[in-house]
Coordinates of N, CA, C and O in Angstrom, one line a residue:
M277 N 83.9 157.8 206.9 CA 84.3 158.1 205.5 C 83.5 158.6 204.7 O 82.4 158.5 205.4
N278 N 84.0 158.5 203.5 CA 83.4 158.8 202.6 C 82.9 157.8 201.5 O 83.1 156.4 202.1
G279 N 82.3 157.3 200.5 CA 81.7 156.3 200.1 C 82.8 155.6 198.7 O 82.6 154.5 199.0
G280 N 84.2 156.3 199.0 CA 85.6 155.6 198.2 C 86.2 155.4 199.4 O 87.1 154.2 198.4
G281 N 85.4 155.2 200.4 CA 86.3 154.2 201.7 C 87.6 155.0 201.3 O 88.1 154.5 203.3
A282 N 87.5 156.4 201.1 CA 88.8 156.9 202.0 C 88.2 158.0 202.5 O 87.5 159.0 203.2
M283 N 89.4 158.3 204.0 CA 89.3 158.0 205.3 C 89.5 160.2 204.5 O 90.8 160.6 204.0
T284 N 88.3 161.4 205.5 CA 88.2 162.6 205.7 C 89.6 162.8 206.0 O 91.1 162.2 206.5
L285 N 90.4 164.3 206.4 CA 91.2 164.6 206.8 C 91.1 165.1 207.5 O 91.7 164.2 209.2
S286 N 89.5 165.2 209.1 CA 89.7 165.2 210.2 C 89.4 163.5 210.2 O 90.4 163.5 212.0
E287 N 89.4 162.5 210.0 CA 89.6 161.3 210.7 C 90.9 161.2 209.9 O 91.2 160.0 211.1
Q288 N 91.5 161.0 209.3 CA 92.3 160.7 209.4 C 94.2 161.5 210.2 O 94.5 161.1 211.7
H289 N 93.5 162.5 210.7 CA 93.3 163.4 211.7 C 93.3 162.2 213.0 O 94.3 162.6 214.0
Q290 N 92.7 161.7 213.1 CA 91.9 161.2 214.9 C 92.9 160.2 215.1 O 93.0 160.5 216.1
S291 N 92.9 159.0 213.6 CA 93.3 158.7 214.1 C 95.2 158.6 214.0 O 96.3 158.5 215.1
A292 N 95.4 159.3 213.5 CA 97.1 159.6 213.3 C 97.1 159.8 215.0 O 98.5 160.2 215.5
K293 N 95.7 161.4 215.4 CA 96.1 161.8 217.4 C 96.2 160.1 217.8 O 96.5 159.6 219.4
K294 N 95.2 159.7 217.9 CA 95.3 157.9 218.6 C 96.7 157.6 218.5 O 96.6 156.3 219.8
L295 N 97.2 157.5 217.2 CA 98.2 156.5 217.2 C 99.3 157.3 218.2 O 99.9 156.4 218.6
L296 N 99.2 158.4 218.0 CA 100.4 158.6 218.6 C 100.1 158.2 220.2 O 101.2 158.3 220.6
L297 N 99.3 159.0 221.2 CA 99.4 158.2 222.1 C 99.4 156.9 222.1 O 100.4 156.2 223.6
K298 N 99.1 156.3 221.0 CA 99.8 154.3 221.5 C 100.8 154.4 221.6 O 101.7 154.1 222.1
I299 N 101.2 155.4 220.4 CA 102.9 155.1 220.4 C 103.5 155.1 221.9 O 104.9 154.8 222.1
R300 N 103.3 156.7 222.6 CA 103.7 157.0 223.3 C 103.8 156.2 224.3 O 104.5 156.8 225.2
D301 N 102.3 155.5 224.5 CA 102.9 154.5 225.8 C 103.4 153.4 225.9 O 104.1 152.6 226.7
S302 N 103.4 152.7 224.1 CA 104.5 151.7 223.9 C 105.6 151.8 224.5 O 106.4 151.8 225.3
L303 N 106.0 153.6 223.6 CA 107.5 154.2 224.5 C 107.7 154.2 225.8 O 108.8 153.6 226.3
E304 N 107.6 154.3 226.4 CA 106.9 154.7 228.0 C 107.0 153.4 229.1 O 107.5 153.6 229.5
R305 N 106.3 152.5 227.6 CA 106.4 150.7 228.4 C 107.7 150.8 228.1 O 108.3 149.5 228.8
L306 N 108.4 150.7 226.9 CA 109.4 150.1 226.7 C 110.9 150.1 227.9 O 111.3 150.3 227.6
E307 N 110.3 151.9 227.7 CA 111.6 152.7 229.1 C 111.2 152.2 230.0 O 112.0 152.1 230.6
R308 N 110.5 151.5 230.2 CA 110.4 151.1 231.8 C 110.2 149.1 232.0 O 111.7 149.4 232.9
L309 N 110.4 148.9 230.4 CA 111.5 147.3 230.7 C 112.9 147.7 230.6 O 113.8 146.9 231.2
E310 N 113.1 148.7 229.9 CA 114.4 148.8 229.4 C 115.7 149.2 230.9 O 115.9 148.6 231.3
S311 N 114.9 149.7 231.3 CA 115.2 150.2 233.0 C 115.3 149.9 234.2 O 115.8 150.0 235.1
S312 N 113.9 148.3 234.2 CA 114.1 146.9 235.0 C 114.2 146.5 234.4 O 114.9 145.2 236.4
T313 N 115.1 146.3 233.8 CA 116.0 145.0 233.9 C 117.8 144.8 233.6 O 117.7 146.5 233.7
S314 N 118.7 143.8 234.4 CA 119.4 144.2 233.8 C 120.0 144.2 232.8 O 120.8 145.4 232.5
T315 N 119.7 144.1 231.7 CA 120.8 144.0 230.8 C 119.7 145.1 229.3 O 119.8 145.7 229.4
G316 N 119.0 145.3 229.8 CA 118.1 146.8 229.1 C 118.1 146.0 227.7 O 116.3 146.0 227.7
A317 N 118.5 145.1 227.0 CA 118.7 144.3 226.1 C 117.4 143.5 225.5 O 116.7 144.0 224.8
A318 N 117.4 142.5 227.3 CA 116.0 141.7 226.1 C 114.8 142.2 227.0 O 114.0 141.6 227.1
A319 N 115.1 143.3 227.2 CA 113.7 144.5 227.3 C 112.7 143.1 227.0 O 111.6 142.7 227.5
S320 N 112.2 144.2 225.7 CA 111.3 143.8 224.8 C 112.0 144.3 222.9 O 110.7 145.1 222.5
P321 N 111.6 143.6 222.7 CA 111.7 143.7 220.9 C 110.9 143.1 219.7 O 111.2 144.5 219.2
E322 N 110.3 142.7 220.2 CA 108.9 142.7 219.8 C 108.1 143.7 219.6 O 107.3 144.7 219.4
L323 N 108.1 144.4 220.8 CA 107.4 145.6 222.0 C 108.1 147.1 219.9 O 107.9 147.7 220.0
G324 N 109.5 147.0 220.7 CA 110.0 147.8 219.9 C 110.3 148.1 217.9 O 109.8 148.8 216.9
F325 N 110.2 146.9 217.5 CA 109.1 146.8 216.0 C 107.7 147.0 216.2 O 107.8 147.6 215.0
E326 N 107.5 146.6 216.9 CA 105.7 147.3 216.8 C 105.6 148.1 217.3 O 104.7 149.2 215.7
I327 N 106.7 149.1 217.5 CA 106.0 151.0 217.9 C 106.9 150.9 216.5 O 106.7 152.0 216.2
K328 N 107.7 150.9 215.8 CA 108.2 151.3 214.4 C 107.3 150.8 213.4 O 107.4 152.0 213.1
K329 N 106.7 149.8 213.8 CA 106.2 149.5 212.7 C 104.5 150.6 212.6 O 104.4 151.3 212.0
D330 N 104.6 150.9 214.0 CA 103.7 152.5 214.4 C 103.7 153.6 213.9 O 103.1 154.5 213.0
I331 N 105.1 154.1 214.1 CA 105.5 155.5 213.6 C 104.9 154.8 212.1 O 105.1 156.6 211.2
S332 N 105.6 154.0 211.3 CA 105.9 154.2 210.3 C 104.8 154.4 209.2 O 104.3 154.8 209.2
Q333 N 103.8 153.7 209.9 CA 101.9 153.8 209.7 C 101.4 155.6 210.1 O 101.0 155.9 209.4
L334 N 102.4 156.2 210.7 CA 102.1 157.4 211.3 C 102.1 158.2 210.7 O 102.1 159.1 210.0
H335 N 103.6 157.7 210.1 CA 103.9 159.1 209.1 C 103.5 158.1 207.2 O 103.5 159.6 207.0
S336 N 103.1 157.6 207.4 CA 102.3 157.5 206.5 C 100.8 158.2 205.9 O 100.2 159.1 205.8
L337 N 100.3 158.3 207.6 CA 98.5 159.4 208.2 C 100.1 160.4 207.4 O 99.0 161.1 206.9
C338 N 100.4 161.2 207.7 CA 100.9 162.4 208.1 C 101.5 162.7 206.5 O 100.3 163.8 205.9
I339 N 101.4 162.1 205.9 CA 101.5 162.4 204.4 C 100.5 162.4 203.1 O 100.6 163.2 202.6
D340 N 99.6 161.5 203.9 CA 97.7 161.6 203.6 C 97.6 162.8 204.0 O 96.9 163.7 203.1
M341 N 97.8 163.2 205.1 CA 97.0 164.6 205.4 C 97.4 165.6 204.9 O 97.4 166.9 204.2
D342 N 98.8 165.3 204.9 CA 100.0 166.8 204.1 C 99.5 166.8 202.2 O 99.0 167.8 202.4
R343 N 98.6 166.4 201.6 CA 97.9 165.9 200.5 C 96.4 166.9 200.9 O 96.2 168.2 200.2
L344 N 96.0 166.4 202.2 CA 94.3 166.3 201.6 C 94.6 167.9 202.7 O 93.2 169.2 202.2
W345 N 95.4 168.6 203.3 CA 95.4 169.6 203.8 C 95.2 170.8 202.8 O 94.8 172.0 202.5
R346 N 96.4 170.7 201.4 CA 96.8 171.6 200.3 C 95.7 171.4 200.4 O 94.9 172.0 198.8
S347 N 94.3 170.9 199.7 CA 93.3 170.3 199.0 C 91.7 171.6 199.6 O 91.0 171.2 198.8
V348 N 92.2 171.7 201.3 CA 91.0 172.2 201.9 C 90.5 173.7 200.9 O 92.3 174.5 200.9
A349 N 89.6 174.7 200.6 CA 89.7 175.3 200.6 C 89.4 177.0 200.9 O 90.8 177.5 200.2
V350 N 89.0 177.0 202.2 CA 89.5 177.9 202.7 C 91.0 178.4 203.5 O 91.2 177.8 203.5
K351 N 91.8 179.2 203.1 CA 92.7 180.1 203.3 C 93.1 179.5 204.8 O 93.6 179.0 205.2
S352 N 92.3 180.5 206.0 CA 92.6 180.3 207.4 C 92.1 178.4 207.6 O 92.7 178.8 208.7
Q353 N 91.2 177.7 206.7 CA 91.2 176.3 207.6 C 92.6 175.6 207.3 O 93.0 175.1 207.4
R354 N 92.7 175.4 205.8 CA 94.7 175.3 205.3 C 94.7 176.0 205.9 O 96.2 175.2 206.2
D355 N 95.6 176.5 207.2 CA 96.1 177.3 207.2 C 96.0 176.5 209.2 O 97.6 176.1 209.3
L356 N 95.5 176.7 209.2 CA 95.0 175.6 210.5 C 96.1 173.7 210.7 O 96.2 174.0 211.0
W357 N 94.7 173.3 209.4 CA 95.3 171.9 209.4 C 96.7 171.9 209.2 O 97.3 171.2 209.4
K358 N 97.7 172.9 208.1 CA 98.4 173.4 208.1 C 99.8 172.6 209.4 O 100.6 171.8 209.5
R359 N 98.9 173.8 210.5 CA 99.8 173.3 211.9 C 99.2 172.2 212.0 O 99.9 171.7 213.0
K360 N 98.8 172.2 212.6 CA 97.7 170.5 212.8 C 98.5 169.7 212.0 O 98.9 168.8 213.4
V361 N 98.8 169.4 211.1 CA 100.0 168.3 210.2 C 100.6 167.9 210.7 O 101.1 167.4 211.0
E362 N 101.8 169.5 210.3 CA 103.2 169.8 211.0 C 103.4 169.4 212.4 O 104.4 168.7 212.4
Q363 N 102.1 169.5 213.3 CA 102.0 169.1 214.1 C 102.9 167.8 214.8 O 103.2 166.9 215.3
I364 N 101.7 167.2 213.8 CA 101.8 165.7 214.6 C 103.4 164.8 213.5 O 103.5 164.1 213.8
A365 N 102.9 165.4 213.2 CA 105.0 165.0 211.7 C 105.5 165.8 212.8 O 106.6 164.7 213.1
E366 N 105.7 167.0 213.4 CA 106.7 166.7 214.3 C 107.3 166.1 215.2 O 107.9 165.0 215.6
E367 N 105.2 165.3 216.2 CA 106.3 164.5 217.2 C 106.8 162.8 216.3 O 106.9 162.2 217.4
A368 N 105.6 162.7 215.7 CA 106.0 161.6 215.1 C 107.4 161.2 214.4 O 107.9 160.4 215.4
D369 N 108.1 162.9 214.2 CA 109.6 163.0 214.0 C 110.1 162.3 215.6 O 111.2 161.4 215.1
S370 N 109.9 163.2 216.5 CA 110.5 163.5 217.9 C 110.7 161.5 218.1 O 111.1 160.7 219.2
L371 N 109.3 160.9 217.7 CA 109.4 160.1 218.4 C 109.9 158.4 218.0 O 110.0 157.8 218.5
K372 N 109.9 158.9 216.4 CA 111.2 158.0 215.8 C 112.5 157.8 216.1 O 113.2 157.5 216.5
D373 N 112.9 159.8 216.6 CA 114.0 160.1 217.0 C 114.6 158.7 218.5 O 115.3 158.5 218.8
S374 N 113.4 159.4 220.0 CA 113.3 158.7 220.4 C 113.8 156.3 220.9 O 114.2 157.0 221.2
L375 N 112.7 156.5 220.1 CA 113.5 155.3 219.1 C 114.2 154.3 218.4 O 114.9 154.0 219.0
D376 N 114.7 155.1 217.7 CA 116.3 155.2 217.8 C 117.1 155.3 218.7 O 118.4 154.4 218.8
K377 N 117.1 155.8 219.4 CA 117.4 156.2 221.0 C 117.9 154.5 221.4 O 118.9 154.6 222.1
Y378 N 116.6 154.7 221.5 CA 116.6 153.1 222.6 C 117.1 152.0 221.7 O 117.9 151.1 222.3
F379 N 117.1 151.4 220.5 CA 117.8 150.8 219.0 C 119.1 150.8 219.3 O 120.2 150.0 219.6
S380 N 119.4 152.1 219.7 CA 120.9 152.5 219.9 C 122.2 152.2 220.8 O 122.5 151.0 221.3
R381 N 120.2 153.1 222.0 CA 121.0 151.8 223.5 C 121.2 150.1 223.6 O 122.4 149.6 224.6
N382 N 120.3 150.0 222.5 CA 120.2 148.7 223.0 C 121.8 147.3 222.2 O 122.3 146.4 222.8
Q383 N 121.5 148.2 221.0 CA 122.5 148.0 219.7 C 123.8 147.8 221.4 O 124.3 146.9 221.0
R384 N 124.3 149.5 221.9 CA 125.1 148.6 222.9 C 125.7 148.4 223.9 O 126.8 147.3 223.5
R385 N 124.4 147.6 224.6 CA 124.4 147.0 225.1 C 124.7 146.2 225.1 O 125.5 145.1 226.3
M386 N 124.2 144.8 223.6 CA 124.3 144.1 223.0 C 125.9 143.7 223.0 O 126.4 142.9 223.4
Q387 N 126.7 144.8 222.6 CA 127.8 145.0 222.1 C 128.9 144.6 223.6 O 129.3 144.4 223.5
E388 N 128.5 145.5 224.6 CA 128.8 145.1 225.7 C 129.2 143.6 226.1 O 129.8 143.9 226.7
A389 N 127.4 143.6 226.5 CA 127.2 142.1 227.2 C 128.8 141.2 225.9 O 128.7 140.4 226.5
K390 N 128.7 141.7 224.7 CA 128.9 140.3 224.1 C 130.8 140.8 223.7 O 131.9 139.7 224.2
E391 N 131.4 141.5 224.6 CA 132.5 141.2 224.6 C 132.6 141.5 226.1 O 134.3 141.1 226.3
R392 N 132.0 141.4 227.6 CA 132.0 141.3 228.5 C 132.0 139.8 228.2 O 133.1 139.1 229.1
A393 N 131.9 138.7 227.6 CA 131.3 138.0 228.0 C 132.9 137.4 227.0 O 133.6 135.8 227.4
E394 N 132.8 137.9 226.2 CA 134.8 137.2 225.4 C 136.0 137.8 226.4 O 136.7 136.7 226.4
L395 N 136.1 138.8 227.0 CA 136.5 138.7 228.1 C 136.7 137.7 229.0 O 138.0 137.9 230.3
L396 N 135.5 137.8 229.5 CA 135.4 136.9 231.1 C 135.3 135.0 230.6 O 136.6 134.4 231.4
G397 N 135.3 134.9 229.2 CA 135.7 133.4 228.0 C 137.4 133.3 228.1 O 138.2 133.0 229.0
R398 N 138.0 135.3 227.8 CA 139.5 135.3 228.3 C 140.3 134.9 229.5 O 140.8 133.8 229.1
A399 N 139.9 135.8 229.9 CA 139.9 135.7 231.9 C 139.7 134.1 232.9 O 140.5 133.8 232.9
N400 N 138.7 133.6 232.1 CA 138.4 132.2 232.9 C 139.6 131.1 232.1 O 140.1 130.0 232.9
G401 N 139.8 131.3 230.7 CA 140.7 131.0 229.9 C 142.0 131.0 230.0 O 142.7 129.9 231.0
E402 N 142.3 131.9 231.3 CA 143.8 132.8 231.6 C 143.6 131.7 232.3 O 145.2 132.0 233.1
S403 N 143.3 132.1 233.7 CA 143.4 131.7 235.1 C 143.4 130.1 234.9 O 144.2 130.0 235.9
S404 N 141.7 129.2 233.9 CA 143.1 128.4 234.2 C 144.1 127.4 233.5 O 144.7 126.7 233.8
H405 N 145.2 128.5 232.6 CA 146.0 128.8 232.4 C 147.0 128.8 233.5 O 148.2 127.9 233.9
V406 N 146.6 129.8 233.7 CA 147.9 129.4 234.9 C 147.5 128.8 236.7 O 148.0 128.5 236.6
L407 N 146.3 128.4 236.1 CA 145.4 127.0 236.8 C 146.6 126.2 237.2 O 147.7 125.2 237.7
R408 N 146.4 125.7 235.9 CA 147.5 124.9 235.1 C 149.3 125.4 235.8 O 149.4 123.7 235.7
I409 N 149.3 125.7 236.1 CA 150.8 126.2 235.8 C 151.0 126.2 237.4 O 152.0 125.5 237.6
F410 N 150.2 126.4 238.6 CA 150.4 125.9 239.3 C 150.4 124.4 239.6 O 151.4 124.7 240.4
D411 N 149.5 124.3 239.7 CA 148.8 122.8 239.5 C 150.5 121.6 238.8 O 150.5 120.2 239.9
D412 N 150.9 122.4 237.6 CA 151.9 121.5 236.8 C 153.6 121.5 238.0 O 154.2 121.1 238.5
E413 N 153.9 123.2 238.9 CA 154.5 123.5 239.2 C 154.1 122.8 241.3 O 155.2 122.1 241.5
A414 N 153.0 122.6 241.3 CA 152.7 121.2 242.5 C 153.1 120.5 242.1 O 154.8 119.4 243.3
Q415 N 152.9 119.8 240.7 CA 153.8 118.4 241.0 C 155.1 118.4 240.5 O 155.6 117.2 241.1
A416 N 155.6 119.3 240.0 CA 156.9 119.2 239.5 C 157.3 119.1 241.2 O 158.5 118.5 241.9
F417 N 157.1 120.4 242.1 CA 158.1 120.7 244.1 C 157.7 119.1 244.3 O 158.4 118.8 245.1
Q418 N 156.2 117.5 244.5 CA 156.2 117.2 245.1 C 157.2 115.8 244.1 O 157.2 115.5 245.1
S419 N 157.0 116.4 242.9 CA 158.3 115.0 242.8 C 159.4 115.1 242.8 O 160.0 114.5 243.1
A420 N 160.1 116.8 242.9 CA 161.5 117.0 243.5 C 161.4 116.1 244.8 O 162.5 116.1 245.4
R421 N 160.3 116.8 246.2 CA 160.2 116.5 247.3 C 160.1 114.4 247.1 O 161.3 114.1 248.2
N422 N 159.1 113.4 246.5 CA 159.8 113.1 246.5 C 161.0 111.4 245.6 O 161.5 111.6 246.8
S423 N 161.5 112.6 244.7 CA 163.6 112.1 245.1 C 164.2 112.2 245.0 O 165.0 111.8 245.7
S424 N 164.5 113.8 246.8 CA 164.8 113.9 247.8 C 164.6 112.9 248.3 O 166.0 112.9 248.8
K425 N 163.6 112.5 249.0 CA 163.0 110.7 249.8 C 164.1 110.0 248.9 O 164.4 109.2 250.1
M426 N 164.1 110.0 247.9 CA 164.4 107.7 247.8 C 165.3 108.7 247.8 O 166.7 107.2 248.0
L427 N 166.1 109.2 247.4 CA 167.9 109.8 247.4 C 167.7 109.2 248.8 O 169.4 108.6 249.0
E428 N 167.6 109.9 250.0 CA 167.5 109.5 251.1 C 167.6 108.5 251.7 O 168.7 107.8 252.8
E429 N 166.7 107.2 251.7 CA 166.4 106.6 251.9 C 168.3 105.2 250.9 O 168.5 104.6 251.8
A430 N 168.0 105.6 249.2 CA 169.5 105.2 248.7 C 170.7 105.6 249.9 O 171.6 104.5 249.9
Y431 N 170.7 106.8 250.4 CA 172.0 107.2 251.2 C 172.5 106.3 252.5 O 173.3 105.8 252.5
S432 N 170.7 106.2 253.0 CA 170.7 105.8 254.1 C 170.9 104.0 253.5 O 171.6 103.6 254.3
S433 N 170.5 103.3 252.7 CA 171.0 102.0 252.1 C 172.4 101.8 252.6 O 172.5 101.0 252.4
G434 N 173.1 102.8 251.7 CA 174.3 102.8 250.7 C 175.1 103.0 252.3 O 176.5 101.9 252.2
V435 N 174.9 103.9 253.0 CA 175.3 104.4 254.8 C 175.8 101.7 255.4 O 176.3 101.3 256.1
A436 N 174.5 101.9 255.5 CA 174.5 100.3 256.2 C 174.6 99.6 256.1 O 175.3 99.0 255.5
I437 N 175.0 99.4 254.6 CA 175.4 98.3 253.8 C 177.5 98.6 254.1 O 177.4 97.4 254.0
L438 N 177.7 99.4 253.8 CA 179.2 99.9 253.9 C 179.4 99.5 255.2 O 180.4 99.5 256.1
S439 N 178.2 99.5 256.1 CA 178.9 100.0 257.6 C 178.9 98.3 257.8 O 179.5 97.7 258.7
K440 N 177.7 97.2 257.4 CA 177.6 96.1 257.4 C 179.1 95.4 256.6 O 180.4 94.7 257.2
F441 N 179.4 95.8 255.9 CA 181.3 95.5 255.1 C 182.2 96.1 256.1 O 182.9 95.1 256.1
A442 N 182.1 97.1 256.5 CA 183.4 97.7 257.2 C 183.1 95.7 258.3 O 184.5 95.4 259.2
E443 N 182.4 95.9 259.3 CA 181.8 94.6 260.5 C 182.4 93.4 260.1 O 182.8 92.9 261.2
Q444 N 182.4 93.1 258.7 CA 182.4 91.8 258.3 C 184.2 92.0 258.2 O 184.8 90.7 258.3
R445 N 184.7 93.0 258.2 CA 186.2 92.8 257.3 C 186.8 93.2 258.3 O 187.6 92.3 259.1
E446 N 185.9 93.3 259.3 CA 186.4 93.2 260.2 C 186.5 92.2 262.2 O 187.3 91.4 262.0
S447 N 185.4 91.2 260.7 CA 185.6 90.1 261.8 C 186.1 89.0 260.9 O 187.0 88.1 261.8
M448 N 186.4 89.5 259.7 CA 187.2 88.9 259.0 C 188.6 88.9 259.8 O 189.5 87.7 259.4
K449 N 189.4 89.9 259.9 CA 190.5 89.9 260.3 C 190.6 89.2 261.6 O 191.6 89.3 261.2
V450 N 189.8 89.3 262.7 CA 189.8 88.9 263.5 C 190.1 87.6 263.6 O 190.7 86.1 263.9
T451 N 189.2 86.9 262.6 CA 190.0 85.4 261.5 C 190.7 85.2 261.4 O 192.0 83.9 261.8

């Protein structure tokens, strides 16, 4: 660093390269977590936001380096620095795209999980409704059986009473 506390183009380039490596490593870790968990969505949201912060820092470095390479006096060195800065900027954009795709997949998975939960909730509600219908049907069937049994018993009682009356009438006739 120079006396003013500002980093030289070379120092910023080294910082950017280190940050690129860190971001790549973090993205690989995030993708491994995503593929190893069944939900993927719960892989590591804080890691995703840390990567986003690092990419933002990398873009800031690229802006600073872009300003600095333009002030390099020697044309051949200026062209070399321009290519180096553009390469880092392209990699930063590529990493940002990868992270955006991760967030998009994550969002889609969360939406699918929400829809699945809603469907299961409705399905469970519907099946419990169907079970209630079957339960009501079973109760109605049991009630009809009980009524039929009571009617048979009432009929049997009526037949027994009438047969007793017939016996009594016969015995009264005889008397």
